[in-house]
């Protein structure tokens, strides 16, 4: 679905509705994600914020409505839940490298895979060696690795589902500043699912209260 | 030592085929085993080769069973490769998707596949005039010593190719095993990667089981990949190391079977276990040294 969106719009949703367990989470929801803008999705637990994000990314089907994405849209995702199977033996650097574009030319444009991964880990303030296995990292360190994975490919859209969960207060401020920088400097579109993160709602171009008034 | 050399000389006519064919299968199985572990379907490494063995038994005993049951017509054709492939494909379609979608159900599907396959193999072989000999040859690894020229050509061409495909798939399979949603959101070809993985596994078992037997294949799928994770970290490197460890373990085991006159399967499984343990200890030692440094 890649039709009829304005030049600065990377993703456009119209009339979205979602249902779960026989109840309506939201309906009639319209949303445009523009380059260089931050949209915050807020609401209580179970309101459907993560469901909305999954629908926007094409990971779940809406009960009604449609989503249009810009052609060739690149996405960096930080999921709500830790995706790792704890037994998988991959080092942090390999997890971050999952966010790199597959084509060698695109990787070269980022300065090479290894240096791009190192730079992304540095940006998110990841202190342990990149060779440390993801499975042995703390919760906060894992969130930083997942954020680095979302940033490393310089995607047009950053989809962040509670990216600061488990991160300490100082780390949370760093993440907010980092995402603001992505919006301002690189012109990324950001959709951020959050409960009440200081600085996010204040700097958002639009706050969408899911399950309430949009 | 001289007795060993004497036995080696006696086995020389048979050994080159067995060594080259077995090492080729081990190489591919080691690589595919790494992917199986990441997909959390390692138990399919036992269930699916068992289904392949049931396919072999069906080819050998199906015709006799057909007539013993009084069924009309000529019954199934005696084509070991064909039936091993069909049974393997059915098992892969049953076990791998269920395992990925619902972990516990996958274990039950694998258990069901193993029990049904093993029972079927025993019943079919009982009706076959020569099936018990063939299936016993596969179980003990004796079949590997009698690989035909055509088998050798097939294994030498197909197994390195399967190993290469597995190494090339490693990064993609690792990505979707770790975080399927991220792989989909990032626009990776998730479905085609899963199909390629299932096809790779099915091809390995369908080609390997009728020639080397299920015990060898199961050991080569599971042990080297577990050992490789102790010495390598990146997905592509881990898969490649698992293949090398499997080929090395097979060679050690085949040599041991000649040296101590063990059944070939026993030697190969012991060789894979010993080599896997040595590699894992090496990895642990290297990490301890790096930690101190």
Tab-separated table of C-alpha atoms in Angstrom:
chain	number	residue	atom	x	y	z
A	1	UNK	CA	0.000	0.000	0.000
A	2	UNK	CA	2.059	2.916	-1.199
A	3	UNK	CA	-0.345	5.322	-2.816
A	4	UNK	CA	-1.149	8.964	-2.522
A	5	UNK	CA	0.880	10.180	0.468
A	6	UNK	CA	2.395	13.653	0.605
A	7	UNK	CA	6.131	14.005	-0.005
A	8	UNK	CA	7.065	14.506	3.651
A	9	UNK	CA	4.689	11.818	4.932
A	10	UNK	CA	6.360	8.449	5.453
A	11	UNK	CA	3.276	6.670	6.716
A	12	UNK	CA	-0.403	7.524	6.629
A	13	UNK	CA	-3.264	5.703	8.375
A	14	UNK	CA	-6.970	6.316	7.869
A	15	UNK	CA	-9.955	5.033	9.809
A	16	UNK	CA	-7.979	2.473	11.793
A	17	UNK	CA	-9.830	0.253	14.250
A	18	UNK	CA	-8.637	-2.629	16.422
A	19	UNK	CA	-10.517	-5.095	18.574
A	20	UNK	CA	-9.309	-7.605	21.153
A	21	UNK	CA	-11.205	-9.998	23.378
A	22	UNK	CA	-14.567	-8.750	22.118
A	23	UNK	CA	-13.890	-5.084	22.942
A	24	UNK	CA	-12.933	-2.204	20.703
A	25	UNK	CA	-9.490	-0.806	21.482
A	26	UNK	CA	-9.794	2.175	19.137
A	27	UNK	CA	-11.627	3.090	15.977
A	28	UNK	CA	-11.740	5.827	13.355
A	29	UNK	CA	-8.096	6.693	14.035
A	30	UNK	CA	-6.302	8.877	11.461
A	31	UNK	CA	-2.567	9.433	11.694
A	32	UNK	CA	0.215	10.867	9.510
A	33	UNK	CA	3.872	10.319	10.357
A	34	UNK	CA	6.003	13.052	8.763
A	35	UNK	CA	9.727	13.396	8.278
A	36	UNK	CA	11.331	15.358	11.117
A	37	UNK	CA	8.408	14.895	13.481
A	38	UNK	CA	7.735	12.941	16.661
A	39	UNK	CA	4.349	11.405	17.452
A	40	UNK	CA	3.768	10.055	20.955
A	41	UNK	CA	1.226	7.283	21.520
A	42	UNK	CA	-0.011	7.354	25.108
A	43	UNK	CA	-2.711	5.655	27.098
A	44	UNK	CA	-3.247	3.246	29.975
A	45	UNK	CA	-2.176	-0.396	29.943
A	46	UNK	CA	-4.228	-2.443	27.501
A	47	UNK	CA	-5.428	0.625	25.579
A	48	UNK	CA	-3.969	-0.711	22.334
A	49	UNK	CA	-0.833	1.426	21.907
A	50	UNK	CA	1.416	-1.483	20.945
A	51	UNK	CA	-1.359	-2.943	18.791
A	52	UNK	CA	-1.585	0.357	16.934
A	53	UNK	CA	2.187	0.388	16.413
A	54	UNK	CA	2.105	-3.176	15.091
A	55	UNK	CA	-0.682	-2.259	12.669
A	56	UNK	CA	1.262	0.777	11.454
A	57	UNK	CA	4.304	-1.423	10.784
A	58	UNK	CA	2.278	-4.121	9.005
A	59	UNK	CA	2.855	-6.676	11.775
A	60	UNK	CA	-0.871	-6.963	12.571
A	61	UNK	CA	-4.084	-6.439	10.650
A	62	UNK	CA	-6.546	-3.703	11.621
A	63	UNK	CA	-10.241	-4.540	12.132
A	64	UNK	CA	-10.941	-1.601	9.809
A	65	UNK	CA	-9.045	1.112	7.977
A	66	UNK	CA	-5.896	1.189	5.909
A	67	UNK	CA	-2.222	2.114	6.190
A	68	UNK	CA	-0.147	3.584	3.376
A	69	UNK	CA	3.621	3.664	3.511
A	70	UNK	CA	6.103	5.623	1.423
A	71	UNK	CA	7.835	3.439	-1.173
A	72	UNK	CA	11.021	1.829	0.157
A	73	UNK	CA	10.325	2.989	3.701
A	74	UNK	CA	13.069	1.872	6.078
A	75	UNK	CA	12.073	1.143	9.678
A	76	UNK	CA	14.013	0.868	12.908
A	77	UNK	CA	12.005	-0.896	15.620
A	78	UNK	CA	12.479	-1.183	19.364
A	79	UNK	CA	9.884	-3.732	20.490
A	80	UNK	CA	8.023	-3.485	23.781
A	81	UNK	CA	9.065	-6.896	25.030
A	82	UNK	CA	12.558	-8.312	25.023
A	83	UNK	CA	12.510	-10.415	21.879
A	84	UNK	CA	15.444	-12.568	22.800
A	85	UNK	CA	15.331	-16.234	23.333
A	86	UNK	CA	17.778	-16.191	26.289
A	87	UNK	CA	19.542	-19.291	24.998
A	88	UNK	CA	20.490	-17.742	21.680
A	89	UNK	CA	24.227	-17.124	21.750
A	90	UNK	CA	24.547	-13.921	19.718
A	91	UNK	CA	26.824	-11.069	20.828
A	92	UNK	CA	25.496	-7.525	21.197
A	93	UNK	CA	27.300	-6.476	17.998
A	94	UNK	CA	25.488	-9.146	15.956
A	95	UNK	CA	22.130	-8.020	17.341
A	96	UNK	CA	22.872	-4.411	16.364
A	97	UNK	CA	24.010	-5.552	12.910
A	98	UNK	CA	20.485	-6.907	12.313
A	99	UNK	CA	19.458	-3.288	11.790
A	100	UNK	CA	21.908	-2.721	8.950
A	101	UNK	CA	20.574	-2.734	5.400
A	102	UNK	CA	21.266	-6.036	3.627
A	103	UNK	CA	22.895	-4.595	0.513
A	104	UNK	CA	26.706	-4.169	0.635
A	105	UNK	CA	26.453	-0.777	-1.096
A	106	UNK	CA	24.092	0.564	1.567
A	107	UNK	CA	26.406	-0.736	4.284
A	108	UNK	CA	29.376	0.975	2.668
A	109	UNK	CA	27.376	4.221	2.594
A	110	UNK	CA	27.092	3.944	6.387
A	111	UNK	CA	30.873	3.689	6.675
A	112	UNK	CA	31.065	-0.110	6.817
A	113	UNK	CA	29.175	-2.571	8.986
A	114	UNK	CA	31.670	-2.860	11.846
A	115	UNK	CA	32.217	0.863	12.330
A	116	UNK	CA	28.477	1.609	12.000
A	117	UNK	CA	27.720	-0.941	14.734
A	118	UNK	CA	30.423	0.482	17.026
A	119	UNK	CA	29.167	4.030	16.433
A	120	UNK	CA	25.564	3.060	17.188
A	121	UNK	CA	26.564	1.337	20.428
A	122	UNK	CA	28.598	4.390	21.431
A	123	UNK	CA	25.677	6.709	20.692
A	124	UNK	CA	23.311	4.826	22.996
A	125	UNK	CA	25.924	4.717	25.763
A	126	UNK	CA	26.483	0.965	25.734
A	127	UNK	CA	29.508	0.335	27.956
A	128	UNK	CA	30.206	-3.450	27.881
A	129	UNK	CA	32.338	-4.906	25.069
A	130	UNK	CA	30.292	-5.423	21.859
A	131	UNK	CA	31.318	-9.082	21.887
A	132	UNK	CA	29.376	-9.711	25.118
A	133	UNK	CA	26.448	-12.021	24.565
A	134	UNK	CA	23.055	-10.372	24.566
A	135	UNK	CA	21.654	-13.088	26.820
A	136	UNK	CA	23.922	-12.099	29.726
A	137	UNK	CA	23.234	-8.344	29.570
A	138	UNK	CA	21.070	-6.516	32.109
A	139	UNK	CA	17.589	-5.306	31.151
A	140	UNK	CA	18.773	-1.719	30.685
A	141	UNK	CA	21.774	-2.788	28.600
A	142	UNK	CA	19.498	-4.879	26.395
A	143	UNK	CA	17.238	-1.880	25.747
A	144	UNK	CA	20.293	0.119	24.700
A	145	UNK	CA	21.353	-2.634	22.299
A	146	UNK	CA	17.865	-2.723	20.781
A	147	UNK	CA	17.894	1.065	20.443
A	148	UNK	CA	21.296	0.885	18.733
A	149	UNK	CA	19.862	-1.743	16.358
A	150	UNK	CA	16.989	0.627	15.528
A	151	UNK	CA	19.380	3.540	14.861
A	152	UNK	CA	22.255	1.812	13.064
A	153	UNK	CA	20.685	1.735	9.604
A	154	UNK	CA	19.629	5.424	9.740
A	155	UNK	CA	16.006	4.473	8.974
A	156	UNK	CA	13.376	6.954	7.774
A	157	UNK	CA	10.967	5.814	10.494
A	158	UNK	CA	11.846	5.004	14.095
A	159	UNK	CA	9.171	2.958	15.863
A	160	UNK	CA	9.886	2.893	19.588
A	161	UNK	CA	7.694	0.859	21.924
A	162	UNK	CA	8.596	1.946	25.451
A	163	UNK	CA	12.313	2.062	24.611
A	164	UNK	CA	13.290	3.337	28.053
A	165	UNK	CA	11.603	0.576	30.065
A	166	UNK	CA	14.235	-0.760	32.451
A	167	UNK	CA	16.618	2.138	31.747
A	168	UNK	CA	17.651	4.362	34.687
A	169	UNK	CA	16.589	8.031	34.891
A	170	UNK	CA	19.855	9.391	33.482
A	171	UNK	CA	19.710	6.870	30.666
A	172	UNK	CA	16.118	7.849	29.942
A	173	UNK	CA	17.129	11.488	29.502
A	174	UNK	CA	19.944	10.422	27.178
A	175	UNK	CA	17.540	8.381	25.054
A	176	UNK	CA	15.053	11.261	24.788
A	177	UNK	CA	17.877	13.617	23.736
A	178	UNK	CA	19.150	11.063	21.231
A	179	UNK	CA	15.744	10.639	19.602
A	180	UNK	CA	15.213	14.420	19.483
A	181	UNK	CA	18.568	14.637	17.707
A	182	UNK	CA	17.481	11.993	15.173
A	183	UNK	CA	14.376	14.047	14.445
A	184	UNK	CA	16.148	17.404	14.219
A	185	UNK	CA	19.433	16.452	12.566
A	186	UNK	CA	18.489	13.590	10.287
A	187	UNK	CA	14.809	14.344	9.733
A	188	UNK	CA	13.631	10.941	10.934
A	189	UNK	CA	9.964	10.336	11.599
A	190	UNK	CA	9.471	8.919	15.083
A	191	UNK	CA	6.503	7.185	16.660
A	192	UNK	CA	7.060	6.607	20.379
A	193	UNK	CA	4.826	4.504	22.590
A	194	UNK	CA	5.106	5.687	26.190
A	195	UNK	CA	3.287	6.001	29.476
A	196	UNK	CA	4.705	9.135	31.044
A	197	UNK	CA	8.272	9.793	29.995
A	198	UNK	CA	9.376	13.323	30.877
A	199	UNK	CA	10.373	15.200	27.758
A	200	UNK	CA	8.699	12.942	25.209
A	201	UNK	CA	5.203	14.373	25.302
A	202	UNK	CA	6.640	17.885	25.647
A	203	UNK	CA	8.706	17.587	22.500
A	204	UNK	CA	6.151	15.587	20.503
A	205	UNK	CA	4.575	17.206	17.482
A	206	UNK	CA	1.444	15.250	18.215
A	207	UNK	CA	0.263	13.206	21.183
A	208	UNK	CA	-2.246	10.480	20.387
A	209	UNK	CA	-4.167	9.205	23.391
A	210	UNK	CA	-4.990	5.654	22.310
A	211	UNK	CA	-8.261	4.313	23.654
A	212	UNK	CA	-9.266	7.875	24.499
A	213	UNK	CA	-9.506	11.169	22.642
A	214	UNK	CA	-7.164	11.535	19.706
B	1	UNK	CA	49.546	-49.846	15.993
B	2	UNK	CA	50.462	-52.459	13.387
B	3	UNK	CA	47.087	-54.202	13.916
B	4	UNK	CA	45.375	-50.869	13.343
B	5	UNK	CA	47.337	-50.264	10.140
B	6	UNK	CA	46.509	-53.773	9.004
B	7	UNK	CA	42.799	-53.199	9.565
B	8	UNK	CA	43.059	-49.831	7.826
B	9	UNK	CA	44.717	-51.487	4.853
B	10	UNK	CA	41.986	-54.138	4.744
B	11	UNK	CA	39.317	-51.459	4.887
B	12	UNK	CA	41.090	-49.319	2.321
B	13	UNK	CA	38.897	-50.352	-0.566
B	14	UNK	CA	35.836	-49.241	1.319
B	15	UNK	CA	37.279	-46.399	3.372
B	16	UNK	CA	37.671	-43.669	0.736
B	17	UNK	CA	33.990	-43.733	-0.187
B	18	UNK	CA	32.912	-43.882	3.428
B	19	UNK	CA	35.277	-41.110	4.516
B	20	UNK	CA	34.509	-38.690	1.691
B	21	UNK	CA	30.756	-39.367	1.654
B	22	UNK	CA	30.438	-39.297	5.430
B	23	UNK	CA	32.517	-36.141	5.808
B	24	UNK	CA	30.399	-34.417	3.159
B	25	UNK	CA	27.171	-35.325	4.970
B	26	UNK	CA	28.669	-34.302	8.325
B	27	UNK	CA	29.754	-30.930	6.926
B	28	UNK	CA	26.240	-30.111	5.728
B	29	UNK	CA	24.572	-31.530	8.850
B	30	UNK	CA	26.791	-29.455	11.136
B	31	UNK	CA	25.831	-26.237	9.343
B	32	UNK	CA	22.106	-27.072	9.233
B	33	UNK	CA	22.269	-28.133	12.892
B	34	UNK	CA	23.332	-24.610	13.900
B	35	UNK	CA	20.262	-23.212	12.158
B	36	UNK	CA	18.055	-25.849	13.811
B	37	UNK	CA	19.275	-24.823	17.251
B	38	UNK	CA	18.557	-21.142	16.626
B	39	UNK	CA	15.066	-21.999	15.405
B	40	UNK	CA	14.566	-23.978	18.625
B	41	UNK	CA	13.649	-27.113	16.718
B	42	UNK	CA	16.727	-29.189	17.565
B	43	UNK	CA	14.487	-32.115	18.572
B	44	UNK	CA	13.385	-32.215	14.931
B	45	UNK	CA	16.937	-33.437	14.332
B	46	UNK	CA	15.810	-36.774	15.805
B	47	UNK	CA	12.182	-36.849	14.653
B	48	UNK	CA	12.718	-36.011	10.980
B	49	UNK	CA	15.581	-38.493	10.323
B	50	UNK	CA	13.375	-41.135	12.023
B	51	UNK	CA	10.646	-40.326	9.506
B	52	UNK	CA	13.221	-40.675	6.715
B	53	UNK	CA	14.092	-44.125	8.076
B	54	UNK	CA	10.376	-45.007	8.057
B	55	UNK	CA	10.351	-43.939	4.409
B	56	UNK	CA	13.237	-46.319	3.695
B	57	UNK	CA	11.370	-49.102	5.506
B	58	UNK	CA	8.207	-48.293	3.560
B	59	UNK	CA	10.103	-48.599	0.275
B	60	UNK	CA	11.554	-51.954	1.352
B	61	UNK	CA	8.559	-53.459	3.141
B	62	UNK	CA	5.600	-51.539	1.732
B	63	UNK	CA	5.051	-53.894	-1.174
B	64	UNK	CA	4.990	-57.023	1.020
B	65	UNK	CA	2.790	-55.316	3.634
B	66	UNK	CA	0.386	-54.214	0.913
B	67	UNK	CA	-0.183	-57.803	-0.174
B	68	UNK	CA	-0.200	-59.154	3.397
B	69	UNK	CA	-3.086	-56.776	4.130
B	70	UNK	CA	-4.917	-58.039	1.045
B	71	UNK	CA	-5.073	-54.620	-0.590
B	72	UNK	CA	-5.783	-54.485	-4.348
B	73	UNK	CA	-3.244	-53.362	-6.988
B	74	UNK	CA	0.527	-53.602	-7.060
B	75	UNK	CA	1.342	-51.602	-3.942
B	76	UNK	CA	4.102	-48.965	-3.571
B	77	UNK	CA	7.162	-49.039	-5.791
B	78	UNK	CA	10.456	-50.017	-4.124
B	79	UNK	CA	12.255	-46.701	-4.439
B	80	UNK	CA	14.166	-45.896	-1.274
B	81	UNK	CA	15.122	-42.351	-2.259
B	82	UNK	CA	11.601	-41.438	-3.310
B	83	UNK	CA	9.869	-42.662	-0.146
B	84	UNK	CA	12.557	-41.307	2.150
B	85	UNK	CA	12.002	-37.908	0.517
B	86	UNK	CA	8.196	-38.077	0.871
B	87	UNK	CA	8.298	-39.162	4.504
B	88	UNK	CA	10.926	-36.520	5.290
B	89	UNK	CA	8.919	-33.767	3.605
B	90	UNK	CA	5.783	-34.774	5.542
B	91	UNK	CA	7.722	-34.754	8.823
B	92	UNK	CA	9.305	-31.353	8.132
B	93	UNK	CA	5.895	-29.899	7.280
B	94	UNK	CA	4.446	-31.326	10.504
B	95	UNK	CA	7.218	-30.584	12.958
B	96	UNK	CA	9.012	-27.398	11.901
B	97	UNK	CA	6.042	-24.987	11.485
B	98	UNK	CA	4.263	-26.301	14.603
B	99	UNK	CA	7.473	-26.018	16.591
B	100	UNK	CA	8.009	-22.415	15.638
B	101	UNK	CA	4.408	-21.348	16.136
B	102	UNK	CA	3.827	-23.074	19.484
B	103	UNK	CA	6.898	-24.428	21.256
B	104	UNK	CA	5.260	-27.105	23.442
B	105	UNK	CA	3.050	-28.314	20.619
B	106	UNK	CA	6.169	-28.600	18.506
B	107	UNK	CA	7.743	-30.924	21.055
B	108	UNK	CA	4.559	-33.032	21.043
B	109	UNK	CA	4.524	-33.066	17.234
B	110	UNK	CA	8.154	-34.198	17.199
B	111	UNK	CA	7.457	-36.909	19.789
B	112	UNK	CA	4.451	-38.112	17.773
B	113	UNK	CA	6.503	-38.102	14.588
B	114	UNK	CA	9.296	-40.094	16.262
B	115	UNK	CA	6.975	-42.713	17.804
B	116	UNK	CA	4.891	-43.196	14.649
B	117	UNK	CA	7.968	-43.314	12.408
B	118	UNK	CA	9.843	-45.808	14.569
B	119	UNK	CA	6.799	-48.063	14.989
B	120	UNK	CA	6.038	-47.917	11.291
B	121	UNK	CA	9.652	-48.730	10.420
B	122	UNK	CA	9.640	-51.806	12.690
B	123	UNK	CA	6.276	-53.078	11.371
B	124	UNK	CA	7.228	-52.547	7.728
B	125	UNK	CA	10.641	-54.115	8.098
B	126	UNK	CA	9.052	-57.175	9.739
B	127	UNK	CA	7.098	-57.807	6.526
B	128	UNK	CA	10.059	-57.307	4.216
B	129	UNK	CA	12.223	-60.217	3.059
B	130	UNK	CA	15.402	-58.098	3.138
B	131	UNK	CA	14.365	-54.834	4.831
B	132	UNK	CA	15.679	-55.804	8.255
B	133	UNK	CA	19.156	-56.162	6.800
B	134	UNK	CA	18.982	-52.798	5.006
B	135	UNK	CA	17.600	-50.893	7.990
B	136	UNK	CA	20.111	-52.547	10.328
B	137	UNK	CA	22.878	-51.438	7.941
B	138	UNK	CA	21.639	-47.865	8.214
B	139	UNK	CA	21.367	-48.037	12.003
B	140	UNK	CA	24.883	-49.415	12.468
B	141	UNK	CA	26.419	-47.241	9.749
B	142	UNK	CA	27.477	-50.228	7.673
B	143	UNK	CA	25.582	-48.742	4.716
B	144	UNK	CA	28.150	-45.951	4.597
B	145	UNK	CA	30.863	-48.483	3.760
B	146	UNK	CA	28.962	-49.601	0.678
B	147	UNK	CA	28.123	-46.281	-0.960
B	148	UNK	CA	27.763	-46.690	-4.694
B	149	UNK	CA	29.555	-44.567	-7.265
B	150	UNK	CA	26.269	-42.747	-7.965
B	151	UNK	CA	25.765	-42.096	-4.262
B	152	UNK	CA	29.255	-40.643	-4.046
B	153	UNK	CA	28.674	-38.338	-6.984
B	154	UNK	CA	25.419	-37.154	-5.428
B	155	UNK	CA	26.850	-36.599	-1.943
B	156	UNK	CA	30.002	-34.869	-3.217
B	157	UNK	CA	27.910	-32.448	-5.251
B	158	UNK	CA	24.907	-31.908	-3.011
B	159	UNK	CA	26.329	-31.794	0.511
B	160	UNK	CA	28.893	-28.991	0.061
B	161	UNK	CA	26.196	-27.053	-1.805
B	162	UNK	CA	23.755	-27.540	1.098
B	163	UNK	CA	26.469	-26.481	3.545
B	164	UNK	CA	27.136	-23.337	1.510
B	165	UNK	CA	23.425	-22.475	1.355
B	166	UNK	CA	23.215	-22.981	5.118
B	167	UNK	CA	26.156	-20.645	5.773
B	168	UNK	CA	24.649	-18.024	3.459
B	169	UNK	CA	21.280	-18.337	5.212
B	170	UNK	CA	22.794	-18.202	8.704
B	171	UNK	CA	22.522	-14.451	9.264
B	172	UNK	CA	18.925	-14.289	8.050
B	173	UNK	CA	17.833	-17.315	10.057
B	174	UNK	CA	19.559	-15.902	13.150
B	175	UNK	CA	17.771	-12.576	12.686
B	176	UNK	CA	14.281	-14.003	12.406
B	177	UNK	CA	14.963	-16.517	15.196
B	178	UNK	CA	16.025	-13.701	17.488
B	179	UNK	CA	13.275	-11.221	16.608
B	180	UNK	CA	10.802	-12.151	13.908
B	181	UNK	CA	8.860	-8.896	14.265
B	182	UNK	CA	11.986	-6.818	13.747
B	183	UNK	CA	12.913	-8.842	10.676
B	184	UNK	CA	9.434	-8.300	9.223
B	185	UNK	CA	9.335	-4.597	10.090
B	186	UNK	CA	12.780	-4.149	8.546
B	187	UNK	CA	11.462	-5.625	5.299
B	188	UNK	CA	13.481	-8.866	5.378
B	189	UNK	CA	12.207	-11.813	3.342
B	190	UNK	CA	11.000	-13.755	6.375
B	191	UNK	CA	8.694	-16.248	4.651
B	192	UNK	CA	11.142	-17.136	1.899
B	193	UNK	CA	13.918	-17.538	4.485
B	194	UNK	CA	11.744	-19.942	6.493
B	195	UNK	CA	10.863	-21.893	3.360
B	196	UNK	CA	14.520	-22.049	2.350
B	197	UNK	CA	15.445	-23.283	5.822
B	198	UNK	CA	12.743	-25.999	5.783
B	199	UNK	CA	13.765	-27.037	2.260
B	200	UNK	CA	17.434	-27.182	3.253
B	201	UNK	CA	16.679	-29.385	6.260
B	202	UNK	CA	14.394	-31.668	4.240
B	203	UNK	CA	16.950	-32.024	1.442
B	204	UNK	CA	19.717	-32.906	3.908
B	205	UNK	CA	17.626	-35.600	5.614
B	206	UNK	CA	16.094	-36.999	2.417
B	207	UNK	CA	19.529	-37.361	0.815
B	208	UNK	CA	21.389	-38.344	3.964
B	209	UNK	CA	19.183	-40.883	5.755
B	210	UNK	CA	19.021	-43.524	2.983
B	211	UNK	CA	22.820	-43.393	2.702
B	212	UNK	CA	24.224	-42.791	6.189
B	213	UNK	CA	21.347	-43.586	8.566
B	214	UNK	CA	19.496	-41.615	11.230
B	215	UNK	CA	21.866	-42.013	14.251
B	216	UNK	CA	24.795	-40.448	12.377
B	217	UNK	CA	22.636	-37.644	11.047
B	218	UNK	CA	21.078	-36.884	14.430
B	219	UNK	CA	24.487	-36.722	16.118
B	220	UNK	CA	25.921	-34.553	13.336
B	221	UNK	CA	22.959	-32.167	13.536
B	222	UNK	CA	23.044	-31.629	17.281
B	223	UNK	CA	26.533	-32.077	18.783
B	224	UNK	CA	28.785	-29.926	16.529
B	225	UNK	CA	26.402	-26.961	16.542
B	226	UNK	CA	26.318	-26.954	20.354
B	227	UNK	CA	30.128	-27.059	20.424
B	228	UNK	CA	30.499	-24.328	17.780
B	229	UNK	CA	28.520	-21.890	19.931
B	230	UNK	CA	31.308	-22.139	22.527
B	231	UNK	CA	34.019	-20.950	20.168
B	232	UNK	CA	32.218	-18.681	17.690
B	233	UNK	CA	29.768	-15.832	18.161
B	234	UNK	CA	28.622	-14.411	14.844
B	235	UNK	CA	25.916	-16.459	13.122
B	236	UNK	CA	27.777	-17.049	9.856
B	237	UNK	CA	30.980	-18.022	11.655
B	238	UNK	CA	29.123	-20.300	14.071
B	239	UNK	CA	27.413	-22.178	11.230
B	240	UNK	CA	30.692	-22.597	9.353
B	241	UNK	CA	32.532	-23.766	12.482
B	242	UNK	CA	29.738	-26.278	13.217
B	243	UNK	CA	30.230	-27.742	9.751
B	244	UNK	CA	33.990	-28.046	10.218
B	245	UNK	CA	33.595	-29.578	13.707
B	246	UNK	CA	31.113	-32.117	12.304
B	247	UNK	CA	33.413	-33.136	9.447
B	248	UNK	CA	36.370	-33.385	11.851
B	249	UNK	CA	34.318	-35.350	14.392
B	250	UNK	CA	33.204	-37.757	11.692
B	251	UNK	CA	36.793	-38.340	10.596
B	252	UNK	CA	37.890	-38.964	14.177
B	253	UNK	CA	34.966	-41.351	14.709
B	254	UNK	CA	35.509	-43.230	11.460
B	255	UNK	CA	39.173	-43.706	12.347
B	256	UNK	CA	38.190	-44.929	15.816
B	257	UNK	CA	35.739	-47.432	14.354
B	258	UNK	CA	38.532	-48.913	12.229
B	259	UNK	CA	41.057	-48.809	15.077
B	260	UNK	CA	38.834	-50.539	17.649
B	261	UNK	CA	36.584	-52.430	15.268
B	262	UNK	CA	33.464	-50.619	16.475
B	263	UNK	CA	30.247	-50.469	14.467
B	264	UNK	CA	30.597	-47.463	12.199
B	265	UNK	CA	27.674	-45.549	13.758
B	266	UNK	CA	29.073	-46.051	17.259
B	267	UNK	CA	32.459	-44.775	16.154
B	268	UNK	CA	31.001	-41.768	14.377
B	269	UNK	CA	28.717	-40.762	17.252
B	270	UNK	CA	31.606	-41.198	19.729
B	271	UNK	CA	33.904	-39.184	17.443
B	272	UNK	CA	31.387	-36.375	17.163
B	273	UNK	CA	30.871	-36.313	20.937
B	274	UNK	CA	34.615	-36.357	21.678
B	275	UNK	CA	35.408	-33.670	19.117
B	276	UNK	CA	32.454	-31.543	20.223
B	277	UNK	CA	33.533	-31.792	23.864
B	278	UNK	CA	37.156	-30.926	22.972
B	279	UNK	CA	36.071	-27.877	20.961
B	280	UNK	CA	33.710	-26.733	23.730
B	281	UNK	CA	36.502	-27.043	26.330
B	282	UNK	CA	38.842	-25.143	24.022
B	283	UNK	CA	36.272	-22.356	23.757
B	284	UNK	CA	35.789	-22.231	27.512
B	285	UNK	CA	39.541	-22.065	28.055
B	286	UNK	CA	39.941	-19.293	25.495
B	287	UNK	CA	37.169	-17.264	27.127
B	288	UNK	CA	38.715	-17.748	30.565
B	289	UNK	CA	42.067	-16.524	29.248
B	290	UNK	CA	40.438	-13.543	27.536
B	291	UNK	CA	38.581	-12.736	30.767
B	292	UNK	CA	41.849	-12.718	32.719
B	293	UNK	CA	43.531	-10.592	30.090
